[in-house]
Amino acid sequence: MDLGLQGKRAIVTGATRGIGRAIASLLAAEGCDVAICARHKEAVDQTAAALARSGVKATGGAVDIADLAALRRWIGEAAETLGGLDIFVANVSALAQGMDEDSWRKGFEIDVMGTVFGIEAALPLLEKSSAGSIVVVGSTAMAEVYGPTRSYAAVKATLIPYVKGLARNLAAKNVRANVVSPGNVYFQGGVWNLVEQR
């Protein structure tokens, strides 16, 4: 497959497993230099090494997305290592499922604040690209209710109008912004794998 991404530079958050890793792997296979982050250094290092085997520049950082200062700093460092930035994929999620205060707070801090301020840090770099792209990984739960009411769906849904606003306001700067909402995805250690084990 040739998606015309050869030589592009991409950052993917939450990219050591599941959807995020699949995105980073596809970008690397298409010839993108890729920077990834997640919380656990060992998983980040292993994933970056696997991506580099595609013959691209791959780097990673252990970042807690809730630490916005650390996130901003890492995005700047990653883009410098890559020599610029063309694609920013906000994939990380707290996957907070409860209705308790802690679930709402975690979801808001990671899914909303991590996305918004990650994009804010990436935007000046994307505006220098000839074709900047912001991709926010959402969920079908943004539009459909599955089972009992959960904070996850409401928190994720807040990203839709935010990204629509970005798309309208950034088009003149040649930066696209989209939400992609995958359905259920099964992978080892993921939510559905855990449900299966119950």
GROMACS .gro file of C-alpha atoms in nm:
model
  198
    1MET     CA    1   0.000   0.000   0.000
    2ASP     CA    2   0.128   0.348  -0.078
    3LEU     CA    3  -0.047   0.623   0.114
    4GLY     CA    4   0.199   0.890   0.000
    5LEU     CA    5   0.351   0.924   0.346
    6GLN     CA    6   0.714   0.852   0.260
    7GLY     CA    7   0.940   1.097   0.445
    8LYS     CA    8   0.662   1.244   0.660
    9ARG     CA    9   0.722   1.290   1.032
   10ALA     CA   10   0.462   1.169   1.282
   11ILE     CA   11   0.398   1.169   1.656
   12VAL     CA   12   0.160   0.911   1.803
   13THR     CA   13   0.059   0.919   2.170
   14GLY     CA   14  -0.029   0.600   2.354
   15ALA     CA   15   0.146   0.389   2.092
   16THR     CA   16   0.295   0.083   2.262
   17ARG     CA   17  -0.006  -0.146   2.215
   18GLY     CA   18  -0.346  -0.178   2.055
   19ILE     CA   19  -0.471   0.086   1.813
   20GLY     CA   20  -0.183   0.325   1.883
   21ARG     CA   21   0.082   0.067   1.806
   22ALA     CA   22  -0.101  -0.038   1.490
   23ILE     CA   23  -0.112   0.326   1.376
   24ALA     CA   24   0.258   0.379   1.447
   25SER     CA   25   0.348   0.052   1.274
   26LEU     CA   26   0.150   0.143   0.961
   27LEU     CA   27   0.306   0.490   0.950
   28ALA     CA   28   0.654   0.337   0.978
   29ALA     CA   29   0.573   0.077   0.710
   30GLU     CA   30   0.466   0.365   0.484
   31GLY     CA   31   0.804   0.535   0.533
   32CYS     CA   32   0.718   0.788   0.805
   33ASP     CA   33   0.968   0.875   1.073
   34VAL     CA   34   0.778   0.819   1.397
   35ALA     CA   35   0.796   0.936   1.758
   36ILE     CA   36   0.582   0.755   2.013
   37CYS     CA   37   0.504   0.794   2.379
   38ALA     CA   38   0.339   0.596   2.656
   39ARG     CA   39   0.385   0.567   3.031
   40HIS     CA   40   0.620   0.268   3.050
   41LYS     CA   41   0.977   0.316   2.927
   42GLU     CA   42   1.047  -0.051   2.856
   43ALA     CA   43   0.741  -0.082   2.631
   44VAL     CA   44   0.827   0.248   2.460
   45ASP     CA   45   1.184   0.134   2.391
   46GLN     CA   46   1.069  -0.204   2.256
   47THR     CA   47   0.810  -0.043   2.030
   48ALA     CA   48   1.051   0.221   1.897
   49ALA     CA   49   1.304  -0.053   1.818
   50ALA     CA   50   1.038  -0.252   1.632
   51LEU     CA   51   0.935   0.057   1.432
   52ALA     CA   52   1.298   0.131   1.341
   53ARG     CA   53   1.321  -0.211   1.177
   54SER     CA   54   1.103  -0.064   0.899
   55GLY     CA   55   1.407   0.145   0.803
   56VAL     CA   56   1.275   0.473   0.943
   57LYS     CA   57   1.384   0.701   1.223
   58ALA     CA   58   1.190   0.596   1.534
   59THR     CA   59   1.213   0.746   1.878
   60GLY     CA   60   1.008   0.725   2.194
   61GLY     CA   61   0.959   0.875   2.534
   62ALA     CA   62   0.804   0.764   2.861
   63VAL     CA   63   0.545   1.037   2.925
   64ASP     CA   64   0.253   1.067   3.164
   65ILE     CA   65  -0.001   1.255   2.952
   66ALA     CA   66  -0.159   1.401   3.267
   67ASP     CA   67   0.166   1.593   3.320
   68LEU     CA   68   0.099   1.861   3.059
   69ALA     CA   69   0.437   2.029   3.100
   70ALA     CA   70   0.613   1.697   3.037
   71LEU     CA   71   0.388   1.631   2.737
   72ARG     CA   72   0.463   1.971   2.582
   73ARG     CA   73   0.835   1.928   2.642
   74TRP     CA   74   0.838   1.579   2.490
   75ILE     CA   75   0.647   1.688   2.178
   76GLY     CA   76   0.902   1.963   2.118
   77GLU     CA   77   1.194   1.725   2.170
   78ALA     CA   78   1.038   1.454   1.952
   79ALA     CA   79   0.973   1.696   1.666
   80GLU     CA   80   1.330   1.824   1.690
   81THR     CA   81   1.460   1.466   1.670
   82LEU     CA   82   1.239   1.400   1.365
   83GLY     CA   83   1.339   1.728   1.200
   84GLY     CA   84   0.986   1.867   1.205
   85LEU     CA   85   0.629   1.741   1.226
   86ASP     CA   86   0.364   1.662   0.965
   87ILE     CA   87   0.124   1.432   1.152
   88PHE     CA   88   0.003   1.436   1.512
   89VAL     CA   89  -0.209   1.142   1.630
   90ALA     CA   90  -0.375   1.187   1.970
   91ASN     CA   91  -0.452   0.828   2.061
   92VAL     CA   92  -0.395   0.798   2.435
   93SER     CA   93  -0.696   0.736   2.661
   94ALA     CA   94  -0.752   0.674   3.030
   95LEU     CA   95  -1.031   0.431   2.930
   96ALA     CA   96  -1.208   0.543   3.248
   97GLN     CA   97  -1.537   0.352   3.257
   98GLY     CA   98  -1.691   0.441   3.593
   99MET     CA   99  -1.929   0.716   3.697
  100ASP     CA  100  -1.734   0.805   4.011
  101GLU     CA  101  -1.543   1.131   4.050
  102ASP     CA  102  -1.206   0.965   3.990
  103SER     CA  103  -1.318   0.817   3.655
  104TRP     CA  104  -1.449   1.155   3.537
  105ARG     CA  105  -1.129   1.329   3.645
  106LYS     CA  106  -0.898   1.073   3.483
  107GLY     CA  107  -1.096   1.077   3.161
  108PHE     CA  108  -1.096   1.454   3.146
  109GLU     CA  109  -0.726   1.489   3.231
  110ILE     CA  110  -0.606   1.227   2.983
  111ASP     CA  111  -0.860   1.213   2.702
  112VAL     CA  112  -0.951   1.582   2.687
  113MET     CA  113  -0.667   1.783   2.839
  114GLY     CA  114  -0.398   1.550   2.702
  115THR     CA  115  -0.546   1.579   2.354
  116VAL     CA  116  -0.609   1.954   2.363
  117PHE     CA  117  -0.268   2.050   2.500
  118GLY     CA  118  -0.086   1.790   2.291
  119ILE     CA  119  -0.239   1.949   1.983
  120GLU     CA  120  -0.157   2.296   2.117
  121ALA     CA  121   0.210   2.196   2.148
  122ALA     CA  122   0.215   2.032   1.804
  123LEU     CA  123   0.029   2.305   1.616
  124PRO     CA  124   0.314   2.554   1.556
  125LEU     CA  125   0.516   2.264   1.412
  126LEU     CA  126   0.228   2.136   1.197
  127GLU     CA  127   0.172   2.484   1.055
  128LYS     CA  128   0.526   2.470   0.913
  129SER     CA  129   0.444   2.149   0.725
  130SER     CA  130   0.326   2.154   0.365
  131ALA     CA  131   0.033   1.931   0.467
  132GLY     CA  132  -0.016   1.911   0.843
  133SER     CA  133  -0.258   1.657   0.983
  134ILE     CA  134  -0.417   1.614   1.325
  135VAL     CA  135  -0.591   1.283   1.394
  136VAL     CA  136  -0.780   1.234   1.720
  137VAL     CA  137  -0.866   0.872   1.793
  138GLY     CA  138  -1.218   0.866   1.930
  139SER     CA  139  -1.459   0.579   1.976
  140THR     CA  140  -1.797   0.467   1.851
  141ALA     CA  141  -1.895   0.522   2.216
  142MET     CA  142  -1.893   0.894   2.130
  143ALA     CA  143  -2.222   0.844   1.947
  144GLU     CA  144  -2.365   0.516   2.077
  145VAL     CA  145  -2.441   0.400   2.430
  146TYR     CA  146  -2.330   0.047   2.512
  147GLY     CA  147  -2.461  -0.092   2.838
  148PRO     CA  148  -2.472   0.126   3.148
  149THR     CA  149  -2.389   0.496   3.143
  150ARG     CA  150  -2.015   0.555   3.163
  151SER     CA  151  -1.793   0.859   3.186
  152TYR     CA  152  -1.581   0.735   2.894
  153ALA     CA  153  -1.844   0.805   2.627
  154ALA     CA  154  -1.925   1.155   2.749
  155VAL     CA  155  -1.560   1.251   2.788
  156LYS     CA  156  -1.471   1.124   2.440
  157ALA     CA  157  -1.774   1.300   2.287
  158THR     CA  158  -1.643   1.640   2.399
  159LEU     CA  159  -1.364   1.606   2.143
  160ILE     CA  160  -1.598   1.614   1.841
  161PRO     CA  161  -1.688   1.986   1.847
  162TYR     CA  162  -1.333   2.073   1.949
  163VAL     CA  163  -1.185   1.898   1.645
  164LYS     CA  164  -1.455   2.035   1.414
  165GLY     CA  165  -1.354   2.382   1.526
  166LEU     CA  166  -0.989   2.304   1.459
  167ALA     CA  167  -1.073   2.175   1.111
  168ARG     CA  168  -1.255   2.495   1.020
  169ASN     CA  169  -0.998   2.730   1.168
  170LEU     CA  170  -0.686   2.551   1.043
  171ALA     CA  171  -0.791   2.478   0.684
  172ALA     CA  172  -0.649   2.811   0.565
  173LYS     CA  173  -0.315   2.710   0.720
  174ASN     CA  174  -0.315   2.380   0.528
  175VAL     CA  175  -0.364   2.172   0.845
  176ARG     CA  176  -0.637   1.908   0.850
  177ALA     CA  177  -0.806   1.790   1.171
  178ASN     CA  178  -1.021   1.478   1.200
  179VAL     CA  179  -1.168   1.244   1.458
  180VAL     CA  180  -1.151   0.874   1.370
  181SER     CA  181  -1.385   0.660   1.580
  182PRO     CA  182  -1.302   0.290   1.569
  183GLY     CA  183  -1.538   0.030   1.710
  184ASN     CA  184  -1.439  -0.255   1.935
  185VAL     CA  185  -1.082  -0.370   1.877
  186TYR     CA  186  -0.950  -0.690   2.029
  187PHE     CA  187  -0.584  -0.724   2.126
  188GLN     CA  188  -0.392  -0.906   2.400
  189GLY     CA  189  -0.410  -0.706   2.722
  190GLY     CA  190  -0.686  -0.480   2.588
  191VAL     CA  191  -1.030  -0.413   2.732
  192TRP     CA  192  -1.203  -0.694   2.539
  193ASN     CA  193  -0.931  -0.942   2.629
  194LEU     CA  194  -0.993  -0.855   2.996
  195VAL     CA  195  -1.371  -0.895   2.953
  196GLU     CA  196  -1.312  -1.235   2.794
  197GLN     CA  197  -1.111  -1.347   3.097
  198ARG     CA  198  -1.386  -1.262   3.347
   0.00000   0.00000   0.00000
